[in-house]
Coordinates of C-alpha atoms and ligand atoms in Angstrom, one line a residue:
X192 CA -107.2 25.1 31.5
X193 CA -105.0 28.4 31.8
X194 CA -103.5 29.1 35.0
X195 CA -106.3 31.8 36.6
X196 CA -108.7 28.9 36.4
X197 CA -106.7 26.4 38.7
X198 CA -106.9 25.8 42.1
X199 CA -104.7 25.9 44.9
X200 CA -102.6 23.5 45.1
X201 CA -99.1 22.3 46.7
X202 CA -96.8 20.5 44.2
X203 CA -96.4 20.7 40.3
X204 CA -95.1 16.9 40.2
X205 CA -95.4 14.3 43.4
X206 CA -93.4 11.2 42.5
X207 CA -94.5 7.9 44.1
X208 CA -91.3 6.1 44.5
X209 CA -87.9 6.2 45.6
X210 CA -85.8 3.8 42.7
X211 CA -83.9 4.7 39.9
X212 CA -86.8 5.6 38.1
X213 CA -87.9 8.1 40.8
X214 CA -84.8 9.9 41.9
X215 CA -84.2 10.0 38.3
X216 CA -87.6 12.0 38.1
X217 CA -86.9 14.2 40.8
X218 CA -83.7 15.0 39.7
X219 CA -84.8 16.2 36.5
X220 CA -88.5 17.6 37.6
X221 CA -86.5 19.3 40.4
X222 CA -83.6 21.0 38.3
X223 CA -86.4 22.1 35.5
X224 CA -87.9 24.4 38.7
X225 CA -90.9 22.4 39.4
X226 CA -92.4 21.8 42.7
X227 CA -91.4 18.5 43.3
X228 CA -92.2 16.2 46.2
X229 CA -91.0 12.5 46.4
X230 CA -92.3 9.8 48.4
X231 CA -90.6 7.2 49.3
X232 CA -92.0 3.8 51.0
X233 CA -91.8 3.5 54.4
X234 CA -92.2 -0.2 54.5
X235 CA -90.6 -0.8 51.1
X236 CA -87.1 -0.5 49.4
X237 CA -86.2 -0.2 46.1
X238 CA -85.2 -3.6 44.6
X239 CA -81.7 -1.8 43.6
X240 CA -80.5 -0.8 47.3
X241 CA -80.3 -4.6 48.1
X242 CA -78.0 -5.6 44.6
X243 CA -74.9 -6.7 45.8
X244 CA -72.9 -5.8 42.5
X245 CA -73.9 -3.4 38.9
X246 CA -71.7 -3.9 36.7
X247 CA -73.5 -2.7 33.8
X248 CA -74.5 1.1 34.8
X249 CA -72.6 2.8 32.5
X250 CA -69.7 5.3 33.8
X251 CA -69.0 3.4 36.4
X252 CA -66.6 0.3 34.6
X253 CA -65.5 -1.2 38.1
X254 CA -69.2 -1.7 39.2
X255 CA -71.1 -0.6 42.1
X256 CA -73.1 -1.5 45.1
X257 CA -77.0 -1.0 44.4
X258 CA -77.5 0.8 47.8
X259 CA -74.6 3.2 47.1
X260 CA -75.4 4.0 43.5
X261 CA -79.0 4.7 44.7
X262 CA -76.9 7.2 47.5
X263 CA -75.7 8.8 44.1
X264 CA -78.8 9.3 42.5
X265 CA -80.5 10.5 45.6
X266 CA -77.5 13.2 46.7
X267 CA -77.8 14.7 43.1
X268 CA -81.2 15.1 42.8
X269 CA -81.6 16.7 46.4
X270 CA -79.0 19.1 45.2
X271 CA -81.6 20.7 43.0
X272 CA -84.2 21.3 45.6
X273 CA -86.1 18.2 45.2
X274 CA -88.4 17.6 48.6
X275 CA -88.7 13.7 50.3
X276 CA -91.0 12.4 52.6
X277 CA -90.6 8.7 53.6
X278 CA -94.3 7.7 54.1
X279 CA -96.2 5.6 52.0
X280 CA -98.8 6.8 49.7
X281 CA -102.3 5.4 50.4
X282 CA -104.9 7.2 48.1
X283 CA -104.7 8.5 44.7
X284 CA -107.6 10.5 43.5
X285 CA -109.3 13.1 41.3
X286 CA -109.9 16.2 43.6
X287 CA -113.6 16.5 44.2
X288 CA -113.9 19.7 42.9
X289 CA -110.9 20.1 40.2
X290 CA -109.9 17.4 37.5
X291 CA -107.0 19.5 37.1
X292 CA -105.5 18.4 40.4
X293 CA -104.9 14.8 42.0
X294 CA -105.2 14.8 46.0
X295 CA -102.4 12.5 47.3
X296 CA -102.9 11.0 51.2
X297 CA -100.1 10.0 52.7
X298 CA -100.3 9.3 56.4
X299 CA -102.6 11.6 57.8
X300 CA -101.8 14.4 55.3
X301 CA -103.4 15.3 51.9
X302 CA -101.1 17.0 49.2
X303 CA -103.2 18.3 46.3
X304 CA -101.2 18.2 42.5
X305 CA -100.8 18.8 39.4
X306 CA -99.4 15.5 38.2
X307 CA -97.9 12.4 39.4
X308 CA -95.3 10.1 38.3
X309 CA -95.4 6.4 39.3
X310 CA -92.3 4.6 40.2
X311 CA -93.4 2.0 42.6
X312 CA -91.2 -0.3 41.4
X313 CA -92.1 -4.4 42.0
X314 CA -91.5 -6.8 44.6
X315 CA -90.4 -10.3 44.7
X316 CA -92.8 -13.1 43.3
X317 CA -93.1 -16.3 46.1
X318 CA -93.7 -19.7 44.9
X319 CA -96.9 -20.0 46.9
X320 CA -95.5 -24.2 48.0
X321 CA -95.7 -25.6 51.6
X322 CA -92.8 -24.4 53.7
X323 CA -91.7 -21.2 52.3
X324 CA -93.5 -18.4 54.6
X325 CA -92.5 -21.2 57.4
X326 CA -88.9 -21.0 56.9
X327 CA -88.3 -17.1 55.6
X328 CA -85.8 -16.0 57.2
X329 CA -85.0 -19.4 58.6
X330 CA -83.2 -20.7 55.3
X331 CA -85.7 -19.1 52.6
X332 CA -84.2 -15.9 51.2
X333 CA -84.8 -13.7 48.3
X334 CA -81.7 -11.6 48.8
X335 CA -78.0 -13.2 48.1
X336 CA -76.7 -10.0 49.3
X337 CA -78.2 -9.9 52.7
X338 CA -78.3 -13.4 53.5
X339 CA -75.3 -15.2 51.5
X340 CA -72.6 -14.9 54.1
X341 CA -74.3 -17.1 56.4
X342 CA -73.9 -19.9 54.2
X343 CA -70.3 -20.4 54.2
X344 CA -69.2 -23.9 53.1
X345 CA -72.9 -24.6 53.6
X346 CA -75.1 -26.5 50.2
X347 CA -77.8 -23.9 48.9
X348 CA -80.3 -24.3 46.6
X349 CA -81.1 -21.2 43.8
X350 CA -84.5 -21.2 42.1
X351 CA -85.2 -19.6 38.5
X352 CA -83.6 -19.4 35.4
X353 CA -83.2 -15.6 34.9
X354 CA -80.7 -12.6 35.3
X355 CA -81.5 -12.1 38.5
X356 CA -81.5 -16.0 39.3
X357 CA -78.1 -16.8 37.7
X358 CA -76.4 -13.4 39.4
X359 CA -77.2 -14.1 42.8
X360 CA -75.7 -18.0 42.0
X361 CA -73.0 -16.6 41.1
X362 CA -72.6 -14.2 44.2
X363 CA -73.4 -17.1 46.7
X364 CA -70.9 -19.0 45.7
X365 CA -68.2 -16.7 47.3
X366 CA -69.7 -18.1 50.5
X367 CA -71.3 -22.1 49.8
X368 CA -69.8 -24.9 49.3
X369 CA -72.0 -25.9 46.8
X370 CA -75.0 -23.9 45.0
X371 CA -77.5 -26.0 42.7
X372 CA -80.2 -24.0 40.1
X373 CA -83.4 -25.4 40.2
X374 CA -84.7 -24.3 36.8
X375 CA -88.6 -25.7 35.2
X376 CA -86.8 -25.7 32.0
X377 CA -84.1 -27.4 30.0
X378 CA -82.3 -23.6 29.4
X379 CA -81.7 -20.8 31.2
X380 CA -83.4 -17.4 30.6
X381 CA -80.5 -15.3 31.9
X382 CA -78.3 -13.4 29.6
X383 CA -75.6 -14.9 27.7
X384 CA -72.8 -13.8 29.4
X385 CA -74.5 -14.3 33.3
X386 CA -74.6 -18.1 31.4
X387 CA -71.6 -18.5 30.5
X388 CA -70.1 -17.6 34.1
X389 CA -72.2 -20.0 35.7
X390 CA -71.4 -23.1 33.1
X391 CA -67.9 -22.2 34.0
X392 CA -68.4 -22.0 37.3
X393 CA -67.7 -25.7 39.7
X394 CA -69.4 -24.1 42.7
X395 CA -72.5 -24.4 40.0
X396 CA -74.9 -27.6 39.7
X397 CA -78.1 -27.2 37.7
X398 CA -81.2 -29.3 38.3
X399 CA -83.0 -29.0 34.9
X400 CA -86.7 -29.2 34.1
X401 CA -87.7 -29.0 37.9
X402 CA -90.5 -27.9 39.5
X403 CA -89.4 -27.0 44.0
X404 CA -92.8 -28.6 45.5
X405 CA -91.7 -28.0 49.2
X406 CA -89.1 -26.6 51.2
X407 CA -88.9 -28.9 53.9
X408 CA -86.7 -28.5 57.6
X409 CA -87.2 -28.6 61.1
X410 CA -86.2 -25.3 63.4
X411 CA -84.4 -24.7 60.2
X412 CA -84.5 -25.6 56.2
X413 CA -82.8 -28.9 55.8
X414 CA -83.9 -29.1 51.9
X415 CA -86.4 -29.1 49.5
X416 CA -88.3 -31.4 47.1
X417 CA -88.6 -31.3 43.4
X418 CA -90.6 -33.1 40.6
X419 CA -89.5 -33.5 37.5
X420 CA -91.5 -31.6 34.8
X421 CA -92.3 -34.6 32.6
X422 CA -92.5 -37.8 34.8
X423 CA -93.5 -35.6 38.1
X424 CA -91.0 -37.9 40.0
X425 CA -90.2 -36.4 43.4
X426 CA -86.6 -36.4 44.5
X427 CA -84.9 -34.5 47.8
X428 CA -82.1 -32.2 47.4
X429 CA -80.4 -31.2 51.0
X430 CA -79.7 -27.8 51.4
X431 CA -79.1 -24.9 54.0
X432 CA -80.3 -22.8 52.0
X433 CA -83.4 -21.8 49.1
X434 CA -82.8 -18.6 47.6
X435 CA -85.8 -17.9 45.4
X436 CA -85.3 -15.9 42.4
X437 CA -88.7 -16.3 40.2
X438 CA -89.5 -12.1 39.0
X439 CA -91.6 -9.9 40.3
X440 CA -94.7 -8.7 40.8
X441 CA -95.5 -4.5 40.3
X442 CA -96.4 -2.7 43.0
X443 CA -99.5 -1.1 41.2
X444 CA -102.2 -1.4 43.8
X445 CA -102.8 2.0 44.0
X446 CA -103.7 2.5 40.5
X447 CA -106.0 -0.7 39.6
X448 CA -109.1 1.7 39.4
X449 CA -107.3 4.5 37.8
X450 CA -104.8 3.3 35.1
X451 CA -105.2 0.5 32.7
X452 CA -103.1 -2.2 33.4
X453 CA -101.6 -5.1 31.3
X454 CA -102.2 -9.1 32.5
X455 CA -99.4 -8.9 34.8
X456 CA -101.1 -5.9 36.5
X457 CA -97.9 -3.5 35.0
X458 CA -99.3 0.0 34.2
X459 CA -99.0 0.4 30.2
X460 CA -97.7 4.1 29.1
X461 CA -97.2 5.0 25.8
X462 CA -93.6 6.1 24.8
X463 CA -93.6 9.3 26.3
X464 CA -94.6 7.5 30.0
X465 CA -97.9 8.6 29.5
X466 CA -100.4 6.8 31.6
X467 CA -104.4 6.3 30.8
X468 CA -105.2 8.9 32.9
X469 CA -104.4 12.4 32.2
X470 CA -102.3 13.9 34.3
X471 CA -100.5 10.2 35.8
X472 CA -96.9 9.3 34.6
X473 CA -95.8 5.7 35.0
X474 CA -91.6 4.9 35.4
X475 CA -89.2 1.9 35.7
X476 CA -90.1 -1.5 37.0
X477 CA -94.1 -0.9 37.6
X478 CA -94.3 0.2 34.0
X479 CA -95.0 -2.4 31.0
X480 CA -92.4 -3.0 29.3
X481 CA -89.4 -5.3 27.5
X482 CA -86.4 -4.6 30.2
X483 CA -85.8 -3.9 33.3
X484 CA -82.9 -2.7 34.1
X485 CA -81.4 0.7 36.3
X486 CA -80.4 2.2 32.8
X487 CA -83.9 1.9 31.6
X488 CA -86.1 2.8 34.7
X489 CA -83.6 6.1 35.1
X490 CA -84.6 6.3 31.3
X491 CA -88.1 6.3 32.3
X492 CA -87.8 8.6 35.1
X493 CA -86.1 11.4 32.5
X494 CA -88.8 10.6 30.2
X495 CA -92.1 10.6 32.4
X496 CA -90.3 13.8 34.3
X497 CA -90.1 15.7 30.8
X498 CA -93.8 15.0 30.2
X499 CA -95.1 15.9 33.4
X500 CA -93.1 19.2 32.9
X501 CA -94.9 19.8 29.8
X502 CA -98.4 19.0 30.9
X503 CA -97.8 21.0 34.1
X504 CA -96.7 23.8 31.7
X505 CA -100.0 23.2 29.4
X506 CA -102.3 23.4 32.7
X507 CA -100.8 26.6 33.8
X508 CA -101.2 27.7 30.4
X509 CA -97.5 28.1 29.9
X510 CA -96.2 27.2 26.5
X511 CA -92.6 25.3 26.6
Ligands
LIG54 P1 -87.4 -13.0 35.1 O1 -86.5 -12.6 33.9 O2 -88.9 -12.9 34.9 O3 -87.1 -14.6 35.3 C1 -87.8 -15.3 36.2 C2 -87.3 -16.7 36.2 O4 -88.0 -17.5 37.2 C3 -87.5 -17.4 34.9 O5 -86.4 -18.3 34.6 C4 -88.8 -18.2 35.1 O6 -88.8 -19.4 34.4 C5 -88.7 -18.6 36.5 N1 -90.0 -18.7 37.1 C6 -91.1 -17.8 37.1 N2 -92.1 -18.3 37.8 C7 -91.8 -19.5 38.3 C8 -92.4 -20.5 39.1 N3 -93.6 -20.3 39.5 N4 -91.7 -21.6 39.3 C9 -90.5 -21.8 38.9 N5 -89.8 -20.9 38.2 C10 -90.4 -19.8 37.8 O7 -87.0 -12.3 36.5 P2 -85.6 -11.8 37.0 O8 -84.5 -12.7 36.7 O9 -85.8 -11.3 38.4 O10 -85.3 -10.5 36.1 C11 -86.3 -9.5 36.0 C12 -85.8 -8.4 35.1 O11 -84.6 -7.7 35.7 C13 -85.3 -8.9 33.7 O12 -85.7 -7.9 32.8 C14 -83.8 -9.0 33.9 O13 -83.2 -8.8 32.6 C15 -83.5 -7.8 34.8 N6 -82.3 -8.1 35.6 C16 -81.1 -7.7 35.0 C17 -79.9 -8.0 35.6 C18 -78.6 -7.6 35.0 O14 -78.6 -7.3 33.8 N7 -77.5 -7.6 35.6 C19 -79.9 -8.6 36.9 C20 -81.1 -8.9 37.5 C21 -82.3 -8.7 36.8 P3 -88.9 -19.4 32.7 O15 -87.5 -19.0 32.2 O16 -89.2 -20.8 32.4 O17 -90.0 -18.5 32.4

């Protein structure tokens, strides 16, 4: 479609997300001279802002805070002209009378573009077991960072076997007394180095082959329950504490009509971040993929923001 033929509309590029994957976008949609609008969540955060330590972002050898290396991101790709709004996005859809341009709602406003790049990022997963929505925030936490300090000298409980599990261990125990993984299997899934810290560690107990049945407490958590995988015996572990550390689920609601999805409901792109639909870029932890990591959703962000350039660039009949 060359450029006489389109319609009015407001942005080249509206990013859905405000991560690593879509500052990363913005930085480099923005500094390419594209129209760029980000939206940020209003009731959601990245994941990154509430890390307590990355040590792995390369550049940066003596690690940072998520929430300040997010400040980074942000400040550099503002610098370039990049718009914000913190709202959250609640439709996505083909313009009635263009399928050149998507119409965006957010609020009570409608922004009509050219192209948008997911980077909704992914939230939490729950164990779904009696006792955890009663006690959140009462002794059930998914966030070492916020919520480790108030278990100094206490006994907490850590649940999962990955990264993210065996970090956060590791974190809390500058603060317990004691902090025992309660892991389904019989070895861990975290990386081998996260592994080796936390063998090495005495704060560290592991509960092996362990299923958390109940988090059980009165005004407060008190402890939990566990079967064991085979037999199903129950046992009681007390605790202050239950950090729950078990993955994450995408936040991809907004495109289950739209994009096709995998099993876990992650939007696939190929390798250029290109989504199903024409027109729709997917970035960082919504996406379908092997890793999940800041490196690779600022990756993805680069990526999905150098293919939305060219496809804007195609639609105004523009050659790159
Ligand atoms: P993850 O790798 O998906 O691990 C989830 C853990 O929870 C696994 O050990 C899994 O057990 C367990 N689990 C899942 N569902 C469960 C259930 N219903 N009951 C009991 N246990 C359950 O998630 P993650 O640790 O949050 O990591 C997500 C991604 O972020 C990964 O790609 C990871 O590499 C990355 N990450 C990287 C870093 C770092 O490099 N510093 C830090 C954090 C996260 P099984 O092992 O038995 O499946």
């Amino acid at each position: 479609m060359s450029k006489a033929k389109l319609p009015q509309y407001d942005y080249d590029i509206i990013i859905i997300g405000g991560g690593p994957a879509g500052y990363t976008a913005g930085l480099y949609a923005a500094r390419a001279g594209l129209k760029t609008l980000l939206v940020e969540g209003a009731s959601t955060v990245s994941q990154i802002t509430i890390t307590d330590l990355i040590e792995n972002y390369p550049g940066i050898p003596e690690g940072i805070n998520g929430f300040d290396l997010m400040q980074l991101f942000k400040n550099q790709a503002l610098k370039f002209g990049l718009e914000t709004l913190a709202k959250d996005v609640s439709a996505i859809k083909n313009n009635a009378f263009s399928p050149a341009i998507w119409d965006i709602t957010v609020g009570d406003k409608s922004f009509k573009t050219l192209s948008v790049i997911a980077a909704t990022g992914a939230q939490w997963r729950k164990l779904g077991v009696p006792g955890e929505e009663e006690f959140a925030g009462k002794g059930v936490s998914y966030c070492a960072t916020c919520d480790g300090p108030f278990y100094k000298n206490k006994d907490v409980v850590v649940v999962g076997g990955g990264d993210t599990a065996i970090q956060e261990a590791l974190f809390l125990t500058h603060f317990a007394k004691k902090v025992i993984v309660v892991h389904r299997r019989d070895r861990l899934r975290a990386a081998g180095i996260l592994q080796k810290r936390a063998f090495a560690e005495k704060k560290i107990e592991f509960a092996w082959k362990a299923n958390l049945t109940e988090v059980v407490g009165r005004d407060f958590v008190t402890g939990i329950k566990i079967a064991d995988v085979e037999s199903g015996k129950l046992s009681e572990i007390p605790a202050e504490g239950v950090f729950i550390f078990v993955g994450r689920i995408p936040h991809t609601n907004l495109f289950h009509v739209l994009l096709k999805l995998d099993a876990g409901a992650y939007i696939i792109t190929d390798d250029n971040m290109r989504t199903s639909a024409a027109g729709i870029f997917a970035a960082g932890d919504c996406r379908a993929k092997q890793f999940r990591q800041v490196i690779t959703a600022a990756g993805d962000g680069a990526n999905a923001a150098f293919s939305a350039e060219l496809y804007v660039g195609d639609m105004k009949g523009q050659s790159y």
